[in-house]
């Protein structure tokens, strides 16, 4: 069994920063892609940022230049540094990971979500 546990969400003023963390634990051989998604009420879940095991990254246009995704493979952890936050960034953020349980067997997992609220 694999679990993704997120932390770091909260309430912050516009223009300030937050750093989200997502730690994977359990029976893990390796982790391939790790990503952050977000979902506002009544809207589809959207990709915010993703990072491969090799460190290649991609971002939604709405967060380019403001958010930075990184990972620590030794800790099975992915981070999302969010700078210059805007009220429209307010929503629940979810961690997503493709985990190789044993060589050749991959499964996708979601975290439980962490709330980010940007408000003055």
N, CA, C and O atoms as a printed pandas DataFrame, in Angstrom:
     atom_number atom_name residue_name chain_id  residue_number  x_coord  y_coord  z_coord
0              1         N          UNK        A               1    0.841   -1.181    0.000
1              2        CA          UNK        A               1    0.000    0.000    0.000
2              3         C          UNK        A               1    0.886    1.245    0.000
3              4         O          UNK        A               1    1.900    1.306    0.696
4              5         N          UNK        A               2    0.482    2.229   -0.791
5              6        CA          UNK        A               2    1.236    3.475   -0.899
6              7         C          UNK        A               2    0.337    4.626   -0.471
7              8         O          UNK        A               2   -0.838    4.680   -0.831
8              9         N          UNK        A               3    0.900    5.536    0.295
9             10        CA          UNK        A               3    0.164    6.741    0.706
10            11         C          UNK        A               3    0.926    7.983    0.300
11            12         O          UNK        A               3    2.155    8.031    0.358
12            13         N          UNK        A               4    0.168    8.991   -0.114
13            14        CA          UNK        A               4    0.727   10.317   -0.381
14            15         C          UNK        A               4    0.146   11.262    0.660
15            16         O          UNK        A               4   -1.072   11.392    0.778
16            17         N          UNK        A               5    1.005   11.911    1.404
17            18        CA          UNK        A               5    0.547   12.814    2.460
18            19         C          UNK        A               5    1.048   14.219    2.162
19            20         O          UNK        A               5    2.252   14.471    2.110
20            21         N          UNK        A               6    0.089   15.138    1.966
21            22        CA          UNK        A               6    0.428   16.527    1.664
22            23         C          UNK        A               6    0.452   17.371    2.927
23            24         O          UNK        A               6   -0.205   17.058    3.920
24            25         N          UNK        A               7    1.214   18.435    2.867
25            26        CA          UNK        A               7    1.250   19.402    3.964
26            27         C          UNK        A               7    1.662   20.754    3.416
27            28         O          UNK        A               7    2.167   20.855    2.298
28            29         N          UNK        A               8    1.443   21.799    4.213
29            30        CA          UNK        A               8    1.917   23.118    3.840
30            31         C          UNK        A               8    0.852   24.090    3.386
31            32         O          UNK        A               8    1.145   25.265    3.168
32            33         N          UNK        A               9   -0.375   23.630    3.237
33            34        CA          UNK        A               9   -1.433   24.549    2.836
34            35         C          UNK        A               9   -1.797   25.497    3.958
35            36         O          UNK        A               9   -1.323   25.357    5.086
36            37         N          UNK        A              10   -2.650   26.470    3.636
37            38        CA          UNK        A              10   -3.083   27.407    4.652
38            39         C          UNK        A              10   -3.604   28.685    4.053
39            40         O          UNK        A              10   -3.878   28.770    2.856
40            41         N          UNK        A              11   -3.738   29.691    4.916
41            42        CA          UNK        A              11   -4.231   31.007    4.525
42            43         C          UNK        A              11   -3.052   31.961    4.390
43            44         O          UNK        A              11   -2.203   32.041    5.278
44            45         N          UNK        A              12   -3.006   32.684    3.272
45            46        CA          UNK        A              12   -1.906   33.605    3.039
46            47         C          UNK        A              12   -2.433   34.827    2.307
47            48         O          UNK        A              12   -3.414   34.736    1.568
48            49         N          UNK        A              13   -1.790   35.968    2.507
49            50        CA          UNK        A              13   -2.193   37.194    1.823
50            51         C          UNK        A              13   -1.710   37.210    0.373
51            52         O          UNK        A              13   -0.702   36.582    0.048
52            53         N          UNK        A              14   -2.412   37.910   -0.481
53            54        CA          UNK        A              14   -1.944   38.029   -1.875
54            55         C          UNK        A              14   -0.518   38.564   -1.929
55            56         O          UNK        A              14   -0.137   39.460   -1.176
56            57         N          UNK        A              15    0.265   37.981   -2.852
57            58        CA          UNK        A              15    1.651   38.388   -3.014
58            59         C          UNK        A              15    2.636   37.610   -2.158
59            60         O          UNK        A              15    3.847   37.674   -2.371
60            61         N          UNK        A              16    2.098   36.866   -1.172
61            62        CA          UNK        A              16    2.986   36.092   -0.303
62            63         C          UNK        A              16    3.226   34.704   -0.882
63            64         O          UNK        A              16    2.770   34.386   -1.980
64            65         N          UNK        A              17    3.959   33.876   -0.116
65            66        CA          UNK        A              17    4.377   32.552   -0.595
66            67         C          UNK        A              17    3.907   31.443    0.328
67            68         O          UNK        A              17    3.661   31.649    1.516
68            69         N          UNK        A              18    3.792   30.263   -0.258
69            70        CA          UNK        A              18    3.558   29.025    0.483
70            71         C          UNK        A              18    4.367   27.917   -0.173
71            72         O          UNK        A              18    4.654   27.966   -1.369
72            73         N          UNK        A              19    4.727   26.926    0.617
73            74        CA          UNK        A              19    5.421   25.763    0.075
74            75         C          UNK        A              19    4.659   24.514    0.464
75            76         O          UNK        A              19    4.490   24.216    1.647
76            77         N          UNK        A              20    4.200   23.785   -0.545
77            78        CA          UNK        A              20    3.514   22.514   -0.317
78            79         C          UNK        A              20    4.506   21.369   -0.398
79            80         O          UNK        A              20    5.462   21.406   -1.173
80            81         N          UNK        A              21    4.264   20.357    0.412
81            82        CA          UNK        A              21    5.074   19.141    0.378
82            83         C          UNK        A              21    4.160   17.939    0.233
83            84         O          UNK        A              21    3.018   17.951    0.693
84            85         N          UNK        A              22    4.674   16.905   -0.408
85            86        CA          UNK        A              22    3.932   15.648   -0.546
86            87         C          UNK        A              22    4.927   14.512   -0.403
87            88         O          UNK        A              22    5.832   14.350   -1.222
88            89         N          UNK        A              23    4.744   13.729    0.646
89            90        CA          UNK        A              23    5.645   12.615    0.912
90            91         C          UNK        A              23    4.951   11.288    0.614
91            92         O          UNK        A              23    3.840   11.039    1.084
92            93         N          UNK        A              24    5.611   10.447   -0.163
93            94        CA          UNK        A              24    5.087    9.120   -0.473
94            95         C          UNK        A              24    5.708    8.108    0.468
95            96         O          UNK        A              24    6.901    8.164    0.763
96            97         N          UNK        A              25    4.881    7.178    0.939
97            98        CA          UNK        A              25    5.381    6.136    1.831
98            99         C          UNK        A              25    4.696    4.823    1.494
99           100         O          UNK        A              25    3.629    4.795    0.881
100          101         N          UNK        A              26    5.336    3.734    1.909
101          102        CA          UNK        A              26    4.779    2.418    1.651
102          103         C          UNK        A              26    5.748    1.551    0.868
103          104         O          UNK        A              26    6.962    1.752    0.898
104          105         N          UNK        A              27    5.181    0.591    0.174
105          106        CA          UNK        A              27    5.986   -0.363   -0.574
106          107         C          UNK        A              27    6.322    0.221   -1.943
107          108         O          UNK        A              27    5.583    0.026   -2.908
108          109         N          UNK        A              28    7.438    0.937   -2.018
109          110        CA          UNK        A              28    7.813    1.677   -3.214
110          111         C          UNK        A              28    9.147    1.181   -3.744
111          112         O          UNK        A              28   10.142    1.149   -3.020
112          113         N          UNK        A              29    9.159    0.795   -5.009
113          114        CA          UNK        A              29   10.424    0.471   -5.662
114          115         C          UNK        A              29   11.058    1.737   -6.219
115          116         O          UNK        A              29   12.246    1.996   -6.026
116          117         N          UNK        A              30   10.232    2.525   -6.920
117          118        CA          UNK        A              30   10.682    3.826   -7.416
118          119         C          UNK        A              30    9.453    4.660   -7.742
119          120         O          UNK        A              30    8.340    4.138   -7.813
120          121         N          UNK        A              31    9.658    5.946   -7.939
121          122        CA          UNK        A              31    8.564    6.837   -8.315
122          123         C          UNK        A              31    8.910    7.494   -9.637
123          124         O          UNK        A              31    9.989    8.063   -9.800
124          125         N          UNK        A              32    7.987    7.408  -10.574
125          126        CA          UNK        A              32    8.186    8.032  -11.876
126          127         C          UNK        A              32    7.771    9.506  -11.790
127          128         O          UNK        A              32    8.391   10.283  -11.064
128          129         N          UNK        A              33    6.744    9.883  -12.514
129          130        CA          UNK        A              33    6.319   11.283  -12.503
130          131         C          UNK        A              33    5.613   11.636  -11.193
131          132         O          UNK        A              33    4.906   10.816  -10.607
132          133         N          UNK        A              34    5.823   12.867  -10.755
133          134        CA          UNK        A              34    5.093   13.416   -9.610
134          135         C          UNK        A              34    4.522   14.756  -10.041
135          136         O          UNK        A              34    5.170   15.511  -10.765
136          137         N          UNK        A              35    3.321   15.045   -9.600
137          138        CA          UNK        A              35    2.644   16.247  -10.077
138          139         C          UNK        A              35    1.809   16.866   -8.969
139          140         O          UNK        A              35    1.506   16.242   -7.953
140          141         N          UNK        A              36    1.450   18.123   -9.210
141          142        CA          UNK        A              36    0.466   18.821   -8.388
142          143         C          UNK        A              36   -0.699   19.219   -9.281
143          144         O          UNK        A              36   -0.512   19.765  -10.369
144          145         N          UNK        A              37   -1.893   18.938   -8.805
145          146        CA          UNK        A              37   -3.118   19.348   -9.470
146          147         C          UNK        A              37   -3.901   20.237   -8.503
147          148         O          UNK        A              37   -3.622   20.274   -7.305
148          149         N          UNK        A              38   -4.880   20.946   -9.048
149          150        CA          UNK        A              38   -5.792   21.694   -8.191
150          151         C          UNK        A              38   -7.196   21.620   -8.778
151          152         O          UNK        A              38   -7.388   21.444   -9.981
152          153         N          UNK        A              39   -8.164   21.761   -7.886
153          154        CA          UNK        A              39   -9.551   21.646   -8.321
154          155         C          UNK        A              39  -10.405   22.621   -7.529
155          156         O          UNK        A              39  -10.519   22.519   -6.307
156          157         N          UNK        A              40  -10.999   23.562   -8.237
157          158        CA          UNK        A              40  -11.925   24.499   -7.622
158          159         C          UNK        A              40  -13.324   23.896   -7.643
159          160         O          UNK        A              40  -13.609   23.049   -8.490
160          161         N          UNK        A              41  -14.203   24.308   -6.732
161          162        CA          UNK        A              41  -15.567   23.772   -6.711
162          163         C          UNK        A              41  -16.266   23.935   -8.055
163          164         O          UNK        A              41  -16.281   25.024   -8.629
164          165         N          UNK        A              42  -16.838   22.853   -8.546
165          166        CA          UNK        A              42  -17.574   22.899   -9.804
166          167         C          UNK        A              42  -16.720   22.893  -11.045
167          168         O          UNK        A              42  -17.233   23.014  -12.157
168          169         N          UNK        A              43  -15.402   22.752  -10.865
169          170        CA          UNK        A              43  -14.508   22.757  -12.020
170          171         C          UNK        A              43  -13.733   21.456  -12.097
171          172         O          UNK        A              43  -13.648   20.706  -11.125
172          173         N          UNK        A              44  -13.171   21.202  -13.269
173          174        CA          UNK        A              44  -12.353   20.005  -13.439
174          175         C          UNK        A              44  -11.007   20.178  -12.754
175          176         O          UNK        A              44  -10.488   21.286  -12.620
176          177         N          UNK        A              45  -10.461   19.051  -12.328
177          178        CA          UNK        A              45   -9.125   19.079  -11.747
178          179         C          UNK        A              45   -8.133   19.431  -12.856
179          180         O          UNK        A              45   -8.196   18.865  -13.947
180          181         N          UNK        A              46   -7.221   20.361  -12.580
181          182        CA          UNK        A              46   -6.268   20.797  -13.593
182          183         C          UNK        A              46   -4.834   20.595  -13.116
183          184         O          UNK        A              46   -4.533   20.699  -11.927
184          185         N          UNK        A              47   -3.964   20.306  -14.071
185          186        CA          UNK        A              47   -2.548   20.141  -13.764
186          187         C          UNK        A              47   -1.940   21.501  -13.470
187          188         O          UNK        A              47   -2.115   22.446  -14.239
188          189         N          UNK        A              48   -1.232   21.598  -12.366
189          190        CA          UNK        A              48   -0.521   22.811  -12.003
190          191         C          UNK        A              48    0.940   22.710  -12.434
191          192         O          UNK        A              48    1.473   23.607  -13.087
192          193         N          UNK        A              49    1.578   21.601  -12.055
193          194        CA          UNK        A              49    2.985   21.406  -12.383
194          195         C          UNK        A              49    3.325   19.935  -12.270
195          196         O          UNK        A              49    2.721   19.209  -11.480
196          197         N          UNK        A              50    4.293   19.493  -13.061
197          198        CA          UNK        A              50    4.723   18.104  -13.023
198          199         C          UNK        A              50    6.231   18.018  -13.128
199          200         O          UNK        A              50    6.886   18.918  -13.655
200          201         N          UNK        A              51    6.777   16.916  -12.616
201          202        CA          UNK        A              51    8.224   16.706  -12.673
202          203         C          UNK        A              51    8.488   15.222  -12.863
203          204         O          UNK        A              51    7.885   14.381  -12.197
204          205         N          UNK        A              52    9.394   14.911  -13.776
205          206        CA          UNK        A              52    9.752   13.516  -14.031
206          207         C          UNK        A              52   10.827   13.067  -13.043
207          208         O          UNK        A              52   11.367   13.873  -12.285
208          209         N          UNK        A              53   11.124   11.781  -13.063
209          210        CA          UNK        A              53   12.174   11.270  -12.184
210          211         C          UNK        A              53   13.519   11.875  -12.520
211          212         O          UNK        A              53   14.401   11.953  -11.665
212          213         N          UNK        A              54   13.679   12.302  -13.753
213          214        CA          UNK        A              54   14.930   12.919  -14.183
214          215         C          UNK        A              54   15.003   14.410  -13.942
215          216         O          UNK        A              54   16.035   15.038  -14.180
216          217         N          UNK        A              55   13.901   14.978  -13.466
217          218        CA          UNK        A              55   13.912   16.397  -13.127
218          219         C          UNK        A              55   13.336   17.329  -14.181
219          220         O          UNK        A              55   13.365   18.547  -14.006
220          221         N          UNK        A              56   12.810   16.779  -15.277
221          222        CA          UNK        A              56   12.157   17.635  -16.266
222          223         C          UNK        A              56   10.821   18.122  -15.712
223          224         O          UNK        A              56   10.081   17.357  -15.093
224          225         N          UNK        A              57   10.518   19.405  -15.940
225          226        CA          UNK        A              57    9.330   20.008  -15.357
226          227         C          UNK        A              57    8.417   20.604  -16.418
227          228         O          UNK        A              57    8.850   20.938  -17.520
228          229         N          UNK        A              58    7.149   20.729  -16.061
229          230        CA          UNK        A              58    6.206   21.453  -16.907
230          231         C          UNK        A              58    5.206   22.145  -16.001
231          232         O          UNK        A              58    4.936   21.688  -14.890
232          233         N          UNK        A              59    4.654   23.260  -16.490
233          234        CA          UNK        A              59    3.777   24.098  -15.679
234          235         C          UNK        A              59    2.560   24.545  -16.476
235          236         O          UNK        A              59    2.610   24.683  -17.699
236          237         N          UNK        A              60    1.472   24.767  -15.760
237          238        CA          UNK        A              60    0.323   25.429  -16.358
238          239         C          UNK        A              60    0.710   26.873  -16.662
239          240         O          UNK        A              60    1.496   27.478  -15.933
240          241         N          UNK        A              61    0.159   27.419  -17.733
241          242        CA          UNK        A              61    0.488   28.795  -18.113
242          243         C          UNK        A              61    0.179   29.779  -16.984
243          244         O          UNK        A              61    0.873   30.780  -16.811
244          245         N          UNK        A              62   -0.862   29.482  -16.229
245          246        CA          UNK        A              62   -1.319   30.407  -15.189
246          247         C          UNK        A              62   -0.348   30.522  -14.010
247          248         O          UNK        A              62   -0.450   31.454  -13.212
248          249         N          UNK        A              63    0.588   29.580  -13.898
249          250        CA          UNK        A              63    1.507   29.609  -12.752
250          251         C          UNK        A              63    2.961   29.748  -13.165
251          252         O          UNK        A              63    3.840   29.838  -12.308
252          253         N          UNK        A              64    3.230   29.766  -14.463
253          254        CA          UNK        A              64    4.618   29.887  -14.930
254          255         C          UNK        A              64    5.244   31.165  -14.401
255          256         O          UNK        A              64    4.643   32.238  -14.445
256          257         N          UNK        A              65    6.467   31.028  -13.900
257          258        CA          UNK        A              65    7.167   32.180  -13.357
258          259         C          UNK        A              65    6.846   32.467  -11.904
259          260         O          UNK        A              65    7.529   33.269  -11.267
260          261         N          UNK        A              66    5.807   31.820  -11.364
261          262        CA          UNK        A              66    5.429   32.051   -9.965
262          263         C          UNK        A              66    5.606   30.798   -9.111
263          264         O          UNK        A              66    5.976   30.895   -7.940
264          265         N          UNK        A              67    5.348   29.632   -9.682
265          266        CA          UNK        A              67    5.435   28.365   -8.960
266          267         C          UNK        A              67    6.646   27.575   -9.429
267          268         O          UNK        A              67    7.028   27.644  -10.597
268          269         N          UNK        A              68    7.247   26.826   -8.515
269          270        CA          UNK        A              68    8.378   25.972   -8.839
270          271         C          UNK        A              68    8.170   24.606   -8.212
271          272         O          UNK        A              68    7.966   24.486   -7.004
272          273         N          UNK        A              69    8.226   23.573   -9.053
273          274        CA          UNK        A              69    8.106   22.206   -8.556
274          275         C          UNK        A              69    9.494   21.596   -8.446
275          276         O          UNK        A              69   10.352   21.836   -9.295
276          277         N          UNK        A              70    9.713   20.808   -7.403
277          278        CA          UNK        A              70   10.986   20.122   -7.220
278          279         C          UNK        A              70   10.722   18.813   -6.484
279          280         O          UNK        A              70    9.623   18.591   -5.977
280          281         N          UNK        A              71   11.717   17.961   -6.427
281          282        CA          UNK        A              71   11.541   16.682   -5.742
282          283         C          UNK        A              71   12.841   16.244   -5.104
283          284         O          UNK        A              71   13.931   16.601   -5.551
284          285         N          UNK        A              72   12.698   15.463   -4.050
285          286        CA          UNK        A              72   13.824   14.832   -3.375
286          287         C          UNK        A              72   13.605   13.336   -3.501
287          288         O          UNK        A              72   12.808   12.762   -2.759
288          289         N          UNK        A              73   14.298   12.701   -4.425
289          290        CA          UNK        A              73   14.075   11.285   -4.688
290          291         C          UNK        A              73   14.446   10.411   -3.483
291          292         O          UNK        A              73   13.833    9.367   -3.262
292          293         N          UNK        A              74   15.424   10.828   -2.726
293          294        CA          UNK        A              74   15.832   10.040   -1.555
294          295         C          UNK        A              74   14.734   10.015   -0.495
295          296         O          UNK        A              74   14.623    9.062    0.276
296          297         N          UNK        A              75   13.923   11.079   -0.468
297          298        CA          UNK        A              75   12.844   11.173    0.519
298          299         C          UNK        A              75   11.480   10.856   -0.085
299          300         O          UNK        A              75   10.469   10.911    0.616
300          301         N          UNK        A              76   11.437   10.526   -1.368
301          302        CA          UNK        A              76   10.161   10.267   -2.047
302          303         C          UNK        A              76    9.184   11.419   -1.844
303          304         O          UNK        A              76    8.002   11.210   -1.574
304          305         N          UNK        A              77    9.692   12.619   -1.976
305          306        CA          UNK        A              77    8.905   13.814   -1.681
306          307         C          UNK        A              77    8.958   14.795   -2.845
307          308         O          UNK        A              77   10.000   14.990   -3.471
308          309         N          UNK        A              78    7.816   15.404   -3.118
309          310        CA          UNK        A              78    7.723   16.450   -4.130
310          311         C          UNK        A              78    7.266   17.735   -3.440
311          312         O          UNK        A              78    6.482   17.699   -2.492
312          313         N          UNK        A              79    7.760   18.852   -3.925
313          314        CA          UNK        A              79    7.449   20.156   -3.344
314          315         C          UNK        A              79    6.847   21.069   -4.406
315          316         O          UNK        A              79    7.083   20.904   -5.603
316          317         N          UNK        A              80    6.070   22.027   -3.940
317          318        CA          UNK        A              80    5.571   23.077   -4.816
318          319         C          UNK        A              80    5.776   24.409   -4.102
319          320         O          UNK        A              80    5.067   24.733   -3.150
320          321         N          UNK        A              81    6.745   25.165   -4.570
321          322        CA          UNK        A              81    6.988   26.496   -4.038
322          323         C          UNK        A              81    6.089   27.469   -4.797
323          324         O          UNK        A              81    6.196   27.610   -6.015
324          325         N          UNK        A              82    5.212   28.130   -4.068
325          326        CA          UNK        A              82    4.252   29.031   -4.692
326          327         C          UNK        A              82    4.541   30.456   -4.244
327          328         O          UNK        A              82    4.358   30.797   -3.075
328          329         N          UNK        A              83    4.988   31.273   -5.164
329          330        CA          UNK        A              83    5.302   32.672   -4.886
330          331         C          UNK        A              83    4.296   33.582   -5.578
331          332         O          UNK        A              83    3.570   33.165   -6.480
332          333         N          UNK        A              84    4.271   34.827   -5.137
333          334        CA          UNK        A              84    3.370   35.828   -5.741
334          335         C          UNK        A              84    1.957   35.286   -5.866
335          336         O          UNK        A              84    1.334   35.376   -6.924
336          337         N          UNK        A              85    1.464   34.729   -4.788
337          338        CA          UNK        A              85    0.146   34.103   -4.825
338          339         C          UNK        A              85   -0.957   35.116   -5.088
339          340         O          UNK        A              85   -0.885   36.268   -4.660
340          341         N          UNK        A              86   -1.982   34.656   -5.806
341          342        CA          UNK        A              86   -3.126   35.489   -6.178
342          343         C          UNK        A              86   -4.403   34.873   -5.610
343          344         O          UNK        A              86   -4.441   33.671   -5.348
344          345         N          UNK        A              87   -5.429   35.665   -5.418
345          346        CA          UNK        A              87   -6.692   35.100   -4.922
346          347         C          UNK        A              87   -7.218   33.964   -5.796
347          348         O          UNK        A              87   -7.839   33.030   -5.288
348          349         N          UNK        A              88   -6.977   34.034   -7.098
349          350        CA          UNK        A              88   -7.454   32.967   -7.990
350          351         C          UNK        A              88   -6.689   31.665   -7.834
351          352         O          UNK        A              88   -7.068   30.661   -8.437
352          353         N          UNK        A              89   -5.626   31.650   -7.046
353          354        CA          UNK        A              89   -4.927   30.400   -6.737
354          355         C          UNK        A              89   -5.617   29.645   -5.598
355          356         O          UNK        A              89   -5.224   28.528   -5.262
356          357         N          UNK        A              90   -6.639   30.254   -5.010
357          358        CA          UNK        A              90   -7.366   29.637   -3.907
358          359         C          UNK        A              90   -8.122   28.407   -4.374
359          360         O          UNK        A              90   -8.989   28.494   -5.243
360          361         N          UNK        A              91   -7.790   27.265   -3.796
361          362        CA          UNK        A              91   -8.492   26.024   -4.069
362          363         C          UNK        A              91   -7.793   24.896   -3.315
363          364         O          UNK        A              91   -6.881   25.136   -2.524
364          365         N          UNK        A              92   -8.230   23.666   -3.568
365          366        CA          UNK        A              92   -7.580   22.498   -2.979
366          367         C          UNK        A              92   -6.519   21.979   -3.949
367          368         O          UNK        A              92   -6.768   21.842   -5.147
368          369         N          UNK        A              93   -5.329   21.692   -3.409
369          370        CA          UNK        A              93   -4.216   21.191   -4.212
370          371         C          UNK        A              93   -3.993   19.717   -3.882
371          372         O          UNK        A              93   -3.972   19.317   -2.719
372          373         N          UNK        A              94   -3.828   18.925   -4.938
373          374        CA          UNK        A              94   -3.653   17.492   -4.799
374          375         C          UNK        A              94   -2.301   17.049   -5.371
375          376         O          UNK        A              94   -1.857   17.514   -6.421
376          377         N          UNK        A              95   -1.687   16.158   -4.654
377          378        CA          UNK        A              95   -0.455   15.528   -5.118
378          379         C          UNK        A              95   -0.809   14.265   -5.897
379          380         O          UNK        A              95   -1.769   13.569   -5.563
380          381         N          UNK        A              96   -0.036   13.976   -6.928
381          382        CA          UNK        A              96   -0.262   12.794   -7.771
382          383         C          UNK        A              96    1.096   12.170   -8.084
383          384         O          UNK        A              96    2.061   12.874   -8.381
384          385         N          UNK        A              97    1.155   10.844   -8.012
385          386        CA          UNK        A              97    2.421   10.167   -8.297
386          387         C          UNK        A              97    2.182    8.838   -8.998
387          388         O          UNK        A              97    1.231    8.117   -8.696
388          389         N          UNK        A              98    3.051    8.537   -9.923
389          390        CA          UNK        A              98    3.061    7.220  -10.577
390          391         C          UNK        A              98    4.178    6.428   -9.916
391          392         O          UNK        A              98    5.356    6.760  -10.045
392          393         N          UNK        A              99    3.789    5.379   -9.209
393          394        CA          UNK        A              99    4.718    4.623   -8.381
394          395         C          UNK        A              99    4.975    3.263   -8.997
395          396         O          UNK        A              99    4.045    2.568   -9.409
396          397         N          UNK        A             100    6.234    2.892   -9.057
397          398        CA          UNK        A             100    6.588    1.538   -9.490
398          399         C          UNK        A             100    6.701    0.689   -8.215
399          400         O          UNK        A             100    7.611    0.879   -7.409
400          401         N          UNK        A             101    5.772   -0.239   -8.050
401          402        CA          UNK        A             101    5.724   -1.036   -6.828
402          403         C          UNK        A             101    6.813   -2.105   -6.834
403          404         O          UNK        A             101    7.510   -2.313   -5.841
404          405         N          UNK        A             102    6.938   -2.758   -7.947
405          406        CA          UNK        A             102    8.031   -3.692   -8.224
406          407         C          UNK        A             102    8.396   -3.418   -9.674
407          408         O          UNK        A             102    7.593   -2.820  -10.390
408          409         N          UNK        A             103    9.568   -3.826  -10.139
409          410        CA          UNK        A             103    9.939   -3.522  -11.521
410          411         C          UNK        A             103    8.866   -3.934  -12.518
411          412         O          UNK        A             103    8.485   -5.102  -12.587
412          413         N          UNK        A             104    8.383   -2.965  -13.290
413          414        CA          UNK        A             104    7.400   -3.245  -14.319
414          415         C          UNK        A             104    5.952   -3.110  -13.890
415          416         O          UNK        A             104    5.061   -3.196  -14.736
416          417         N          UNK        A             105    5.681   -2.900  -12.607
417          418        CA          UNK        A             105    4.313   -2.762  -12.112
418          419         C          UNK        A             105    4.127   -1.357  -11.578
419          420         O          UNK        A             105    4.708   -0.994  -10.555
420          421         N          UNK        A             106    3.316   -0.561  -12.270
421          422        CA          UNK        A             106    3.116    0.831  -11.907
422          423         C          UNK        A             106    1.662    1.082  -11.532
423          424         O          UNK        A             106    0.746    0.511  -12.123
424          425         N          UNK        A             107    1.469    1.931  -10.556
425          426        CA          UNK        A             107    0.137    2.354  -10.123
426          427         C          UNK        A             107    0.171    3.859   -9.888
427          428         O          UNK        A             107    1.206    4.428   -9.544
428          429         N          UNK        A             108   -0.998    4.495  -10.082
429          430        CA          UNK        A             108   -1.119    5.933   -9.841
430          431         C          UNK        A             108   -1.830    6.166   -8.517
431          432         O          UNK        A             108   -2.777    5.458   -8.174
432          433         N          UNK        A             109   -1.367    7.160   -7.781
433          434        CA          UNK        A             109   -1.947    7.469   -6.473
434          435         C          UNK        A             109   -2.197    8.966   -6.359
435          436         O          UNK        A             109   -1.498    9.782   -6.960
436          437         N          UNK        A             110   -3.217    9.305   -5.569
437          438        CA          UNK        A             110   -3.549   10.697   -5.258
438          439         C          UNK        A             110   -3.407   10.925   -3.754
439          440         O          UNK        A             110   -3.657   10.031   -2.944
440          441         N          UNK        A             111   -3.004   12.131   -3.408
441          442        CA          UNK        A             111   -3.054   12.548   -2.018
442          443         C          UNK        A             111   -4.457   12.977   -1.642
443          444         O          UNK        A             111   -5.363   12.987   -2.476
444          445         N          UNK        A             112   -4.631   13.333   -0.367
445          446        CA          UNK        A             112   -5.960   13.663    0.132
446          447         C          UNK        A             112   -6.329   15.119   -0.140
447          448         O          UNK        A             112   -7.492   15.498   -0.001
448          449         N          UNK        A             113   -5.367   15.925   -0.520
449          450        CA          UNK        A             113   -5.624   17.326   -0.827
450          451         C          UNK        A             113   -5.290   18.233    0.338
451          452         O          UNK        A             113   -5.434   17.860    1.502
452          453         N          UNK        A             114   -4.840   19.437    0.001
453          454        CA          UNK        A             114   -4.562   20.442    1.019
454          455         C          UNK        A             114   -5.110   21.795    0.533
455          456         O          UNK        A             114   -4.921   22.173   -0.624
456          457         N          UNK        A             115   -5.776   22.499    1.418
457          458        CA          UNK        A             115   -6.435   23.746    1.045
458          459         C          UNK        A             115   -5.448   24.897    1.047
459          460         O          UNK        A             115   -4.685   25.083    1.995
460          461         N          UNK        A             116   -5.476   25.665   -0.028
461          462        CA          UNK        A             116   -4.718   26.913   -0.110
462          463         C          UNK        A             116   -5.716   28.050   -0.286
463          464         O          UNK        A             116   -6.534   28.030   -1.206
464          465         N          UNK        A             117   -5.645   29.029    0.589
465          466        CA          UNK        A             117   -6.535   30.183    0.520
466          467         C          UNK        A             117   -5.695   31.453    0.474
467          468         O          UNK        A             117   -4.877   31.713    1.357
468          469         N          UNK        A             118   -5.919   32.239   -0.581
469          470        CA          UNK        A             118   -5.190   33.492   -0.751
470          471         C          UNK        A             118   -6.184   34.639   -0.590
471          472         O          UNK        A             118   -7.052   34.846   -1.439
472          473         N          UNK        A             119   -6.050   35.371    0.496
473          474        CA          UNK        A             119   -7.031   36.407    0.798
474          475         C          UNK        A             119   -6.414   37.438    1.732
475          476         O          UNK        A             119   -5.582   37.113    2.578
476          477         N          UNK        A             120   -6.834   38.673    1.563
477          478        CA          UNK        A             120   -6.378   39.729    2.466
478          479         C          UNK        A             120   -7.343   39.873    3.648
479          480         O          UNK        A             120   -7.129   40.714    4.521
